[in-house]
Coordinates of C-alpha atoms in Angstrom, one line a residue:
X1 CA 17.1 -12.4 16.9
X2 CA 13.6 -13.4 15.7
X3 CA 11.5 -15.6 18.3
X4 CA 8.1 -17.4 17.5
X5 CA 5.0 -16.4 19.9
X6 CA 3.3 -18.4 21.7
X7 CA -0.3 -18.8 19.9
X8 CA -2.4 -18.0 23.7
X9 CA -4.5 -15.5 21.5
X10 CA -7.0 -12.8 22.9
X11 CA -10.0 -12.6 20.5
X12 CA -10.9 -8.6 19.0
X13 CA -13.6 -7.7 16.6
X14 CA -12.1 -6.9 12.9
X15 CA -15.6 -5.1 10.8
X16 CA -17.6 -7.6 12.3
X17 CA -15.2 -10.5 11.9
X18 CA -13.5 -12.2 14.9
X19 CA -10.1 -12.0 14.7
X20 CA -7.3 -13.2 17.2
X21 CA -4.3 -11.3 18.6
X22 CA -1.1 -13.0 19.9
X23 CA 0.0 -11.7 23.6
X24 CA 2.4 -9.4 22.4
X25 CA 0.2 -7.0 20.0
X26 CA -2.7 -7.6 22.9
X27 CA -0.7 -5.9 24.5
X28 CA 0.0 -3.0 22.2
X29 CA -3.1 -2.8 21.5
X30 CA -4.0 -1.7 25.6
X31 CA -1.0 0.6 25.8
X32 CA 1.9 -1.7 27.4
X33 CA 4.6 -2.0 25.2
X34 CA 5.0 -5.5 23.6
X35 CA 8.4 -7.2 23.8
X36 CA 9.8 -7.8 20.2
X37 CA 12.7 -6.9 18.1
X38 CA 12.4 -5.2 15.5
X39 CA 11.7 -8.0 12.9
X40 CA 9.7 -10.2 14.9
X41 CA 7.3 -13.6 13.9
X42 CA 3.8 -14.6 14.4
X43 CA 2.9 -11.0 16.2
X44 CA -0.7 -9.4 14.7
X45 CA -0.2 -5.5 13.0
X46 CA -2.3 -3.2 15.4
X47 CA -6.2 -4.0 14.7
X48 CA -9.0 -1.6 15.3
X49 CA -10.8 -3.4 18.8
X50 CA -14.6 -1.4 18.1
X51 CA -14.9 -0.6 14.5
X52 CA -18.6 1.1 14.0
X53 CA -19.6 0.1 10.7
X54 CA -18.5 -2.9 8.1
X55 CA -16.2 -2.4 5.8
X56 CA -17.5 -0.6 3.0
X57 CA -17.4 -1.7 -0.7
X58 CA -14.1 -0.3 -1.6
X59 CA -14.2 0.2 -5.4
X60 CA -17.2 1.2 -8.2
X61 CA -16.0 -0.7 -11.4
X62 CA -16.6 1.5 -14.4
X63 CA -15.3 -0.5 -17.1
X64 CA -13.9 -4.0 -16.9
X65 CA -12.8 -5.4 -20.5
X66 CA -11.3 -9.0 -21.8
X67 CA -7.6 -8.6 -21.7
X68 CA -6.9 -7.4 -18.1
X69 CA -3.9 -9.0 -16.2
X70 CA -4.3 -12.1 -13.6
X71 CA -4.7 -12.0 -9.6
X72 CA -6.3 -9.7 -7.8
X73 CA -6.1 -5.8 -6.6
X74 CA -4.0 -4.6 -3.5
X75 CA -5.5 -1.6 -2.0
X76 CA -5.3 0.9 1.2
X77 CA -8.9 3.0 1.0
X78 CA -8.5 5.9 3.6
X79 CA -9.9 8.9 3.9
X80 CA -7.9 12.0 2.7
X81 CA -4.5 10.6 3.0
X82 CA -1.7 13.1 3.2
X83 CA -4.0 15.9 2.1
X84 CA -2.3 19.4 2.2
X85 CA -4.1 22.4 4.8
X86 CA -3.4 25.7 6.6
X87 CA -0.6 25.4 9.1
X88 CA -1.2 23.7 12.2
X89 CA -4.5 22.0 10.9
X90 CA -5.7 18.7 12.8
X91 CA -5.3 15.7 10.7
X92 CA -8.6 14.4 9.4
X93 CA -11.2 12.7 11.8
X94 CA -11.3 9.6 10.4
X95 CA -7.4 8.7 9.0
X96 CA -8.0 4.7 8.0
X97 CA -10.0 1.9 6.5
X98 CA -7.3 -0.9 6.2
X99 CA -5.5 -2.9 3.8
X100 CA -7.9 -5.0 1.2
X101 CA -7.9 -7.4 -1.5
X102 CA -10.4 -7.0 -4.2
X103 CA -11.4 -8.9 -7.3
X104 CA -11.9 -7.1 -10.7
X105 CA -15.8 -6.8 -9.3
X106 CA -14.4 -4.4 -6.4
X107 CA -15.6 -7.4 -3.7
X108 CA -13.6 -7.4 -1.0
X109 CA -11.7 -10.9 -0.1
X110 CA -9.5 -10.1 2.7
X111 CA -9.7 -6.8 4.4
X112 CA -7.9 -5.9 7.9
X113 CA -9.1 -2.8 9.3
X114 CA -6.6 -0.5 11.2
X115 CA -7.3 1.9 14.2
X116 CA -9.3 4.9 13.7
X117 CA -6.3 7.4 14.1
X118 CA -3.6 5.4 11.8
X119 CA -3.3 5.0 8.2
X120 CA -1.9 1.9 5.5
X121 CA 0.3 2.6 2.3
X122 CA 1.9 0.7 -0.4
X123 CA -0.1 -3.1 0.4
X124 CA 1.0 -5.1 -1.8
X125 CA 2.5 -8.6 -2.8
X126 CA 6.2 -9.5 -2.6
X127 CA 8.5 -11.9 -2.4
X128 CA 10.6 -12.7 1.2
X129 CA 12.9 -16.1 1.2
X130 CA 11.5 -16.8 -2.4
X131 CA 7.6 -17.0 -0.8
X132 CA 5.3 -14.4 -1.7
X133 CA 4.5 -12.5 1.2
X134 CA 2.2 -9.2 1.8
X135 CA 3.8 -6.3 2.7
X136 CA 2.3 -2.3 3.6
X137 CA 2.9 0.5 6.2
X138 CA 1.1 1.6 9.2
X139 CA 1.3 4.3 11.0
X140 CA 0.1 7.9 11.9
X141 CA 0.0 10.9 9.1
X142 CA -0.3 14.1 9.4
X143 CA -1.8 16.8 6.6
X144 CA 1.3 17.7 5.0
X145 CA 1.9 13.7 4.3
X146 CA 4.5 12.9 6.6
X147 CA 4.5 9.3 8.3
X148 CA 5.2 7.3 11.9
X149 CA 4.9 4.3 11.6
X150 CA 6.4 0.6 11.0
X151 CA 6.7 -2.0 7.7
X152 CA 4.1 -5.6 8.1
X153 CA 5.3 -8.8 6.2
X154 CA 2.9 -11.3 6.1
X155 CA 2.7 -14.9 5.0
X156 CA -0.3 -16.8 3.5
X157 CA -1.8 -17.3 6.4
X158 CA -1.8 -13.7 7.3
X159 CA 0.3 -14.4 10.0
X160 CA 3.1 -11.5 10.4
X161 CA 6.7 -13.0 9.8
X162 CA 8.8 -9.7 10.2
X163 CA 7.6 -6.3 12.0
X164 CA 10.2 -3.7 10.6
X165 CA 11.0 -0.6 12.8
X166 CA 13.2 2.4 12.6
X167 CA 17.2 1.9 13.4
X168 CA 17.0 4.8 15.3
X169 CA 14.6 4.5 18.1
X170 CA 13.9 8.1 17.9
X171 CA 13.2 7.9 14.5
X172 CA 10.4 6.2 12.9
X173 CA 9.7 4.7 9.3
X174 CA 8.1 7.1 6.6
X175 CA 5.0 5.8 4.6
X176 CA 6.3 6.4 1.4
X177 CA 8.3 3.4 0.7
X178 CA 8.3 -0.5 1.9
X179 CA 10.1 -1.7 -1.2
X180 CA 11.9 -5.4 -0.2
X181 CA 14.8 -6.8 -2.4
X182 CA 15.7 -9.9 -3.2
X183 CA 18.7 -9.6 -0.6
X184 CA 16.5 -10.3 1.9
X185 CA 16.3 -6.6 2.9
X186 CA 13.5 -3.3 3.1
X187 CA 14.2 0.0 1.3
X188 CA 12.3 2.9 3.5
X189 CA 12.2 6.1 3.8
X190 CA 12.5 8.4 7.1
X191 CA 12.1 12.3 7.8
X192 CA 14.6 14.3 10.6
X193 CA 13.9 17.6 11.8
X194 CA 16.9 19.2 11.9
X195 CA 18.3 22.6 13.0
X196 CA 19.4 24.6 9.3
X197 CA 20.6 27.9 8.5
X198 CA 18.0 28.4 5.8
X199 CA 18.6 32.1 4.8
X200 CA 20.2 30.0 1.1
X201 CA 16.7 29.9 0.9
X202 CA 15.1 33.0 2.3
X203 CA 14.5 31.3 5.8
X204 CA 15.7 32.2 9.2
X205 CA 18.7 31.4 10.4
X206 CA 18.1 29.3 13.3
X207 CA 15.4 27.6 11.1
X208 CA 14.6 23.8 10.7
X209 CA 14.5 21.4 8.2
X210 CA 13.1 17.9 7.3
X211 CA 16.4 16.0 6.4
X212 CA 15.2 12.5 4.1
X213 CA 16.9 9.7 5.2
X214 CA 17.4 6.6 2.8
X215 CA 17.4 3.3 5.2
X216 CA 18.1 -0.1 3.4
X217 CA 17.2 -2.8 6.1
X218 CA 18.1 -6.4 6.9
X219 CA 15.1 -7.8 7.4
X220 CA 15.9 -10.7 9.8
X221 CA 17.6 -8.2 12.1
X222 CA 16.6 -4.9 11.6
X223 CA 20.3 -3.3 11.3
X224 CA 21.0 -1.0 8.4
X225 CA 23.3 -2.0 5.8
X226 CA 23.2 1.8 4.2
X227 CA 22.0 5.3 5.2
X228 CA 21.2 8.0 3.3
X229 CA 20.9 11.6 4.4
X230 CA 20.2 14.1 1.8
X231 CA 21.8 17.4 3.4
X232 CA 25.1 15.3 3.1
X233 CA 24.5 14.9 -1.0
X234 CA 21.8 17.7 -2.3
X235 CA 21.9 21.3 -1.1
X236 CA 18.4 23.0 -0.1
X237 CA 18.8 25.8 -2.9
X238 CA 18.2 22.7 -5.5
X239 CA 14.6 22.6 -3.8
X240 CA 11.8 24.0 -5.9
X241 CA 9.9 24.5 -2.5
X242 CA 10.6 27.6 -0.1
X243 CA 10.2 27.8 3.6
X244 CA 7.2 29.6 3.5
X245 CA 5.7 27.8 1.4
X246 CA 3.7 24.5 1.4
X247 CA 5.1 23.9 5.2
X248 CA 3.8 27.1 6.3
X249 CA 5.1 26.9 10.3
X250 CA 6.3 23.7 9.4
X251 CA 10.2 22.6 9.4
X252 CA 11.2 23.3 5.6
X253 CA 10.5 19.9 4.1
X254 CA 13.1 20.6 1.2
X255 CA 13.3 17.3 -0.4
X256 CA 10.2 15.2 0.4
X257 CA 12.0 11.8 -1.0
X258 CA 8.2 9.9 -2.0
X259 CA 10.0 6.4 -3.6
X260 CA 12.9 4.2 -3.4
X261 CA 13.2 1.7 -5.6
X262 CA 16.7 -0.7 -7.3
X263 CA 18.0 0.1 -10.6
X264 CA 19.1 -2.4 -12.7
X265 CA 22.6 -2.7 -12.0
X266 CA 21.2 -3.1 -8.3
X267 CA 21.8 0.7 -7.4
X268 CA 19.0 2.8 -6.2
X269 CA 16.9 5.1 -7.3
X270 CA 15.3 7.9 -5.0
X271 CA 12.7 10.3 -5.9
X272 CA 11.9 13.2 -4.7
X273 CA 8.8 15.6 -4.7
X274 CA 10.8 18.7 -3.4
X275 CA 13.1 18.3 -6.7
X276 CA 11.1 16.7 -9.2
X277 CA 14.1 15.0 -9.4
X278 CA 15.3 11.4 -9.7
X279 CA 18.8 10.6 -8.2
X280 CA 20.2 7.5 -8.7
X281 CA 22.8 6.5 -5.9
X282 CA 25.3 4.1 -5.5
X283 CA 24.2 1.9 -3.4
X284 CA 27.7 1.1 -1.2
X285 CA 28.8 4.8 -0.9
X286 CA 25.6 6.5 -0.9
X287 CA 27.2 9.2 -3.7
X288 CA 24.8 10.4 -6.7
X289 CA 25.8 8.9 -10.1
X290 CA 23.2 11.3 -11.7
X291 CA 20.5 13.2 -11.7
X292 CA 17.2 13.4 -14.1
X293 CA 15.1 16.4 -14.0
X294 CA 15.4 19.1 -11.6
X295 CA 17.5 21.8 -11.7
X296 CA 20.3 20.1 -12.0
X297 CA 19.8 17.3 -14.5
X298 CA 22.6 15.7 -15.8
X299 CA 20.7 14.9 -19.2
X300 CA 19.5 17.4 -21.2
X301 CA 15.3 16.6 -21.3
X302 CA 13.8 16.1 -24.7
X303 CA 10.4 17.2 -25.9
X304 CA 7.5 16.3 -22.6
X305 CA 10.5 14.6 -20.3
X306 CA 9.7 17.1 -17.2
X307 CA 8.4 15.9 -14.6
X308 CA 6.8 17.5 -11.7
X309 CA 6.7 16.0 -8.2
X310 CA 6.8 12.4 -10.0
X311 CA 6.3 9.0 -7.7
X312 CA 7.3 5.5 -7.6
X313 CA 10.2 5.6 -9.9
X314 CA 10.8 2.2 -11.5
X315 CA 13.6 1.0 -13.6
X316 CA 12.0 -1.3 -16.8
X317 CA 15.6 -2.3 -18.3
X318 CA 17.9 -0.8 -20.9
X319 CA 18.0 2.5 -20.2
X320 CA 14.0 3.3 -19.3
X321 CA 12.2 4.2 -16.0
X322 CA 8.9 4.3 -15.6
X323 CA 7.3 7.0 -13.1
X324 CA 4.1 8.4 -11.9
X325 CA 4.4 11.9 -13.2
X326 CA 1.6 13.8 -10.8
X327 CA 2.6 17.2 -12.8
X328 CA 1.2 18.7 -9.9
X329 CA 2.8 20.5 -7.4
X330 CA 0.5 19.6 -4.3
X331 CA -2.7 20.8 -5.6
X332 CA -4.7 19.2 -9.2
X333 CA -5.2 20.8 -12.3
X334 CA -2.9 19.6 -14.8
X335 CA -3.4 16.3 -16.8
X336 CA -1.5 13.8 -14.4
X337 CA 0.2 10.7 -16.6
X338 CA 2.8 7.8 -16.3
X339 CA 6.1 8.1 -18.1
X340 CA 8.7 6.2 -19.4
X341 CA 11.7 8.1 -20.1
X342 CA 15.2 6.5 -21.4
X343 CA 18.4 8.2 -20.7
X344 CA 21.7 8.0 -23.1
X345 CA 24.7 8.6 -20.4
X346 CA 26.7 8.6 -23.3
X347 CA 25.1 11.8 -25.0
X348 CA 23.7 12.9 -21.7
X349 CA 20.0 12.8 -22.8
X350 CA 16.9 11.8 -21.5
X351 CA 14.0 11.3 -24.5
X352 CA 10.2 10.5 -23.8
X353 CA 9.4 7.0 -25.1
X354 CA 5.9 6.6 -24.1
X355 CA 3.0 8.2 -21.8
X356 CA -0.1 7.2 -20.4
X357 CA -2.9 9.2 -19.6
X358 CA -6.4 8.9 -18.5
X359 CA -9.4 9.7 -20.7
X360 CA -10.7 11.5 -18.4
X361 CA -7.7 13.7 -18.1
X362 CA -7.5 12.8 -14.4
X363 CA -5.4 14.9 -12.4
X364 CA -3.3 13.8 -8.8
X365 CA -2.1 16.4 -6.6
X366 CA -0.6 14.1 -4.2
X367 CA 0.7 10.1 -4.2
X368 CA 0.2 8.0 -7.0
X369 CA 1.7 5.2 -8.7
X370 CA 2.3 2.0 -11.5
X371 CA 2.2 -1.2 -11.9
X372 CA 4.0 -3.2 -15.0
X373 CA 2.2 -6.6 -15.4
X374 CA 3.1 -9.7 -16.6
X375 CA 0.8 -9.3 -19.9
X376 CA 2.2 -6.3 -20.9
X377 CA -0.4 -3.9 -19.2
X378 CA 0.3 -0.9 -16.8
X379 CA -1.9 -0.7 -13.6
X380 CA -2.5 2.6 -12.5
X381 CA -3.1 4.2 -9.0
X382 CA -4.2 7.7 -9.6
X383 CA -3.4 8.3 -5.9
X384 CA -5.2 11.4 -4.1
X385 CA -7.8 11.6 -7.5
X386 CA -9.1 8.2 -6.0
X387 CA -9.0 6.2 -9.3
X388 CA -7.4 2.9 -10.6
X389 CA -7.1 2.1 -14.0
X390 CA -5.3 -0.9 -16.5
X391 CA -4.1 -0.1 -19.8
X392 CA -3.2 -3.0 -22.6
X393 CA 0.1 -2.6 -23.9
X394 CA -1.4 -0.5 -26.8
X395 CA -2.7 1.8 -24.4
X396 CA -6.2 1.3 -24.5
X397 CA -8.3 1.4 -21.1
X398 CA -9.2 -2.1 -20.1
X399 CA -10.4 -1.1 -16.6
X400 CA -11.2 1.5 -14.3
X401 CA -12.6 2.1 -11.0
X402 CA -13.8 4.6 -8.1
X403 CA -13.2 4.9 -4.6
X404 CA -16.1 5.9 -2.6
X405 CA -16.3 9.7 -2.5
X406 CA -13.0 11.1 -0.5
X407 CA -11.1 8.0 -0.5
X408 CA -8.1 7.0 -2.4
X409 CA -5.2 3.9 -1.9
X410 CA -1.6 5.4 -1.5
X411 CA -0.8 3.3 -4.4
X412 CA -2.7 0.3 -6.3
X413 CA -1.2 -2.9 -7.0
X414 CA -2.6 -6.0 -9.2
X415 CA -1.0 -9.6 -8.4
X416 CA -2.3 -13.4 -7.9
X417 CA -2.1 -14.2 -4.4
X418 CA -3.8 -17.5 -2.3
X419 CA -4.3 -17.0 0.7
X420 CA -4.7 -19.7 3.4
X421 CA -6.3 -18.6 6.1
X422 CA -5.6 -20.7 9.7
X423 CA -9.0 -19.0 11.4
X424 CA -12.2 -21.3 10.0
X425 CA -15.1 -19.9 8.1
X426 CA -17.8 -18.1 10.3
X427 CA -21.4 -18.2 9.4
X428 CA -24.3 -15.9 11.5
X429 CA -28.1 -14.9 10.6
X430 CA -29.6 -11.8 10.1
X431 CA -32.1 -11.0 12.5
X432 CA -33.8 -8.8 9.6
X433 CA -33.5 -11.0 7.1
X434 CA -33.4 -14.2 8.1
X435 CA -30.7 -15.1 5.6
X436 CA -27.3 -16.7 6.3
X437 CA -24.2 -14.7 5.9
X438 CA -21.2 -16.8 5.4
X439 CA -17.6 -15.4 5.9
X440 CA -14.0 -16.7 5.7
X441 CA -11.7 -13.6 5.4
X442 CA -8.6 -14.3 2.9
X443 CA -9.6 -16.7 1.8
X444 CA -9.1 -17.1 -2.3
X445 CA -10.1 -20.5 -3.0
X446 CA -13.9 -20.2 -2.4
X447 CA -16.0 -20.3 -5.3
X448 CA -19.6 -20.6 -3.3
X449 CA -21.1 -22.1 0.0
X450 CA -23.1 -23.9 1.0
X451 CA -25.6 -23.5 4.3
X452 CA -26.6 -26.5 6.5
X453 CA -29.6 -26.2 8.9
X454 CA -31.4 -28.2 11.4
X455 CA -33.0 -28.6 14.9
X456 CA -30.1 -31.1 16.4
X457 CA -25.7 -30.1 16.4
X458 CA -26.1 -33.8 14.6
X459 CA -28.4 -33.6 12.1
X460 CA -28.1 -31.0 9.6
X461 CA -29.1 -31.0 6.1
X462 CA -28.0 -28.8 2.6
X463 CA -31.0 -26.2 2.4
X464 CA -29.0 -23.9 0.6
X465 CA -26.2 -23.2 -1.5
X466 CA -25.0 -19.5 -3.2
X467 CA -21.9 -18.7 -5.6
X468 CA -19.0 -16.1 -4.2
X469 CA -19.7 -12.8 -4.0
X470 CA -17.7 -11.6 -1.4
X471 CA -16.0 -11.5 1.6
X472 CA -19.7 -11.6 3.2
X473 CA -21.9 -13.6 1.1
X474 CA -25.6 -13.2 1.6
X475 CA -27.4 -17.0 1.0
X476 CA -31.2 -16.8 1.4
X477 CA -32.6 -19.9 3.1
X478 CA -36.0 -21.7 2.4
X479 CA -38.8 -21.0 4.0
X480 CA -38.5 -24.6 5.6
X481 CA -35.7 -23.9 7.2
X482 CA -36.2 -20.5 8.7
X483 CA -36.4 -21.9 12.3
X484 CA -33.9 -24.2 12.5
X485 CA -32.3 -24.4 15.7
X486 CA -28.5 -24.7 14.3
X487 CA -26.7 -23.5 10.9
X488 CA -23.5 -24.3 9.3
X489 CA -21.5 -23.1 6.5
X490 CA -19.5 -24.9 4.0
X491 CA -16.6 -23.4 2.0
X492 CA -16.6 -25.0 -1.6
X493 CA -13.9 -24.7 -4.5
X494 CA -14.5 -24.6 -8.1
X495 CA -15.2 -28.1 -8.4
X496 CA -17.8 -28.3 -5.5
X497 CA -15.6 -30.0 -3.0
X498 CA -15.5 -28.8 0.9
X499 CA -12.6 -27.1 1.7
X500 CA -14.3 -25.1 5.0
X501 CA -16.3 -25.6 7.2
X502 CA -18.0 -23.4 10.0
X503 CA -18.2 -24.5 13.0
X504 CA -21.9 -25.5 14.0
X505 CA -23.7 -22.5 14.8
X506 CA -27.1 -22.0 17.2
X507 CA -29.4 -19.5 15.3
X508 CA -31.4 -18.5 18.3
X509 CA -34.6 -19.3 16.6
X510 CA -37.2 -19.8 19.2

């Protein structure tokens, strides 16, 4: 049973940017454990309290053409996410930057940065109670990609409404899926060690195995409705992987299930790297209906339908899915592309219809993703190769853009948001500079600001006034109003009207 928190806050520092905690993730945050179920209201995600530098700009746009689709981008920059290394190798130093919203300029507009140690995957926009909501994971990774963490849904006020937690308390939720339905419920993902006989596969005998578990959630209480395990349905010998191979000491991740996602007829569809296979289940028994690709394929695969170690399957409607085909078994080289393949039960065939690929042949070794858009244009996250691209519905490249060196988003997600922020804007002064920066994180209505200065709380004046341009916008005062005692900031829409205000602010000028 959800309960509301009482809104006592305790204030933290977000990349500069105050933000407040309610009592229960306060006290997460200092090591007690914080009472809540596991879909709980109005609790924060787990902030980072010290972060040592602001957050950076999280996307180089190399090509931005007329004809890309509304809203903004949805995006998790972090630091070699998931990245494969010799066995027993420490995860990398720094694991997280944060979920961020970005405009087609690659400003940030909201941006929530995580602890040092954790990562974020899959942020995006979906829909909860018919009301858009924003949804990613959280949690800790280690190098062979394998996550601990929890789900976030939050509403336009960034407020978290549900906090969604493993079943099993000694279990934990994987980072490769946070998918919500419109039952009101969370498809995710969880890996089991478990004690195998894996000489079928060349292993020891008193081996272990990572078992994928399939969890379809109630949101509102947390129960599962289905599970999933795969040793019950697929056998390890239909695993292209090997014991000894990319797990090294590791338990024999066989499967690797990387997306979960409904089919059209409201069964689901589960991918799965270990396979480069697509199984679609029915979604009351659990049982496969069929399987595409693999080894054991239950179509026959026409000319360029194999996949390898393909993400984010996606069912587009009569008889097509579209999927992130990495064609890369952990480590680049081949062209990576998005497919859509469409499958005749009838004949038992599955045909390429169309592909997309990059002009710069870009090649994924790991994660990865697309977006359909309401236009007609696919969105791609090129996952680990730390690129996102939109293609018209002719296939021609309407934008692209960079991470920062060694960063890459899980997945990359376009989608018109407004947010609503309940904290107020803030505005401060650069000792340097002597400029204003004005801030209001999340919020999407702001179209410029406007800076008030003056030597009395009551008597301010306009000295200056500066269009957008991110979530911290520099506005350069006059020289007459360099030493003013107090400053204020005003939030403005597109037709000039105030709809923010900081609260009045001493400068510390003299």
């Amino acid at each position: 049973m959800s309960r509301r928190l009482a809104r006592t806050c305790t204030a933290i520092i977000l990349g500069g940017l105050v933000a407040a905690l309610p009592p229960a993730a306060a006290a997460e945050q200092a090591g007690e454990p914080a009472a809540e179920p596991a879909a709980a209201r109005g609790a924060a995600a787990p902030a980072a309290e010290e972060p040592a530098e602001e957050p950076p700009a999280p996307l180089d746009v190399l090509e931005r053409r007329p004809g890309t689709g509304e809203g903004l981008l949805f995006v998790g920059p972090q630091k070699n996410p998931g990245r494969v290394g010799p066995p027993g190798e420490e995860p990398p130093p720094e694991a997280g930057r944060g979920p961020q919203i970005v405009d087609d300029r690659g400003r940030p507009v909201w941006y929530h940065r995580i602890p040092q140690n954790e990562y974020v995957a899959d942020f995006r926009v979906q829909e909860y109670r018919g009301q858009k909501v924003l949804t990613w994971w959280q949690g800790k990774s280690d190098n062979a990609g394998l996550g601990e963490g929890v789900g976030y849904v939050a509403d336009e006020n960034y407020d978290i409404i549900a906090t969604v937690r493993s079943p099993d308390p000694e279990q934990s939720i994987d980072l490769h899926e946070f998918r919500l339905t419109p039952q009101g419920t969370a498809l995710v993902v969880s890996y089991q060690q478990r004690p195998c006989d894996l000489t079928p596969v060349g292993g020891p005998a008193d081996g272990d195995v990572l078992e994928s578990v399939v969890w379809e959630l109630d949101l509102a209480t947390g129960e599962p409705l289905l599970e999933w395990r795969s040793l019950d349905h697929v056998p390890l010998q239909e695993s292209d992987e090997r014991p000894s191979g990319r797990a090294g000491t590791r338990p024999f991740d066989y499967l690797h299930t990387n997306s979960v996602s409904l089919d059209t007829d409201g069964d689901l569809l589960v991918s799965a790297v270990g396979t480069s296979t697509v199984y679609k289940l029915d979604r009351e028994t659990g049982e496969i209906v069929w399987r595409l690709g693999g080894k054991n394929s239950d179509f026959r695969l026409g000319a360029g339908a194999r996949t390898i170690a393909q993400h984010d399957v996606v069912a587009v409607g009569d008889g097509t899915y579209r999927m992130f085909d990495n064609q890369n078994m952990h480590s680049d080289g081949y062209e990576t592309r998005v497919v859509w393949l469409r499958i005749d039960p009838r004949r038992g065939t599955a045909e390429l219809e169309r592909q997309l690929v990059h002009p710069d042949r870009v090649s994924t070794a790991v994660t990865g993703g697309s977006q359909g858009l309401p236009n007609g244009n696919t969105l791609v996250g090129w996952g680990s190769a730390g690129r996102i691209s939109e293609f018209d519905a002719a296939g021609r490249l309407v934008f692209d853009a960079a991470f920062p060196e060694e960063y890459s988003s899980y997945r990359a997600y376009r989608d018109e948001w407004e947010g609503e922020p309940e904290t107020a804007p803030e505005v401060r002064i650069d000792g340097a500079s002597g400029d204003a920066h004005a801030v209001w994180n999340g919020a999407t209505e702001v179209a410029g600001w406007r800076v008030l200065a003056g030597d009395a709380r009551d008597g301010l004046r306009p000295v200056a006034s500066e269009p957008w341009d991110g979530l911290d916008t520099d506005v350069a005062l006059p020289a007459d109003a360099a030493d003013a005692a107090y400053v204020q900031a005003e939030a403005l829409d597109v037709d000039g009207e105030v709809i923010g205000a900081s609260a009045v602010t001493e400068t510390g000028a003299g």
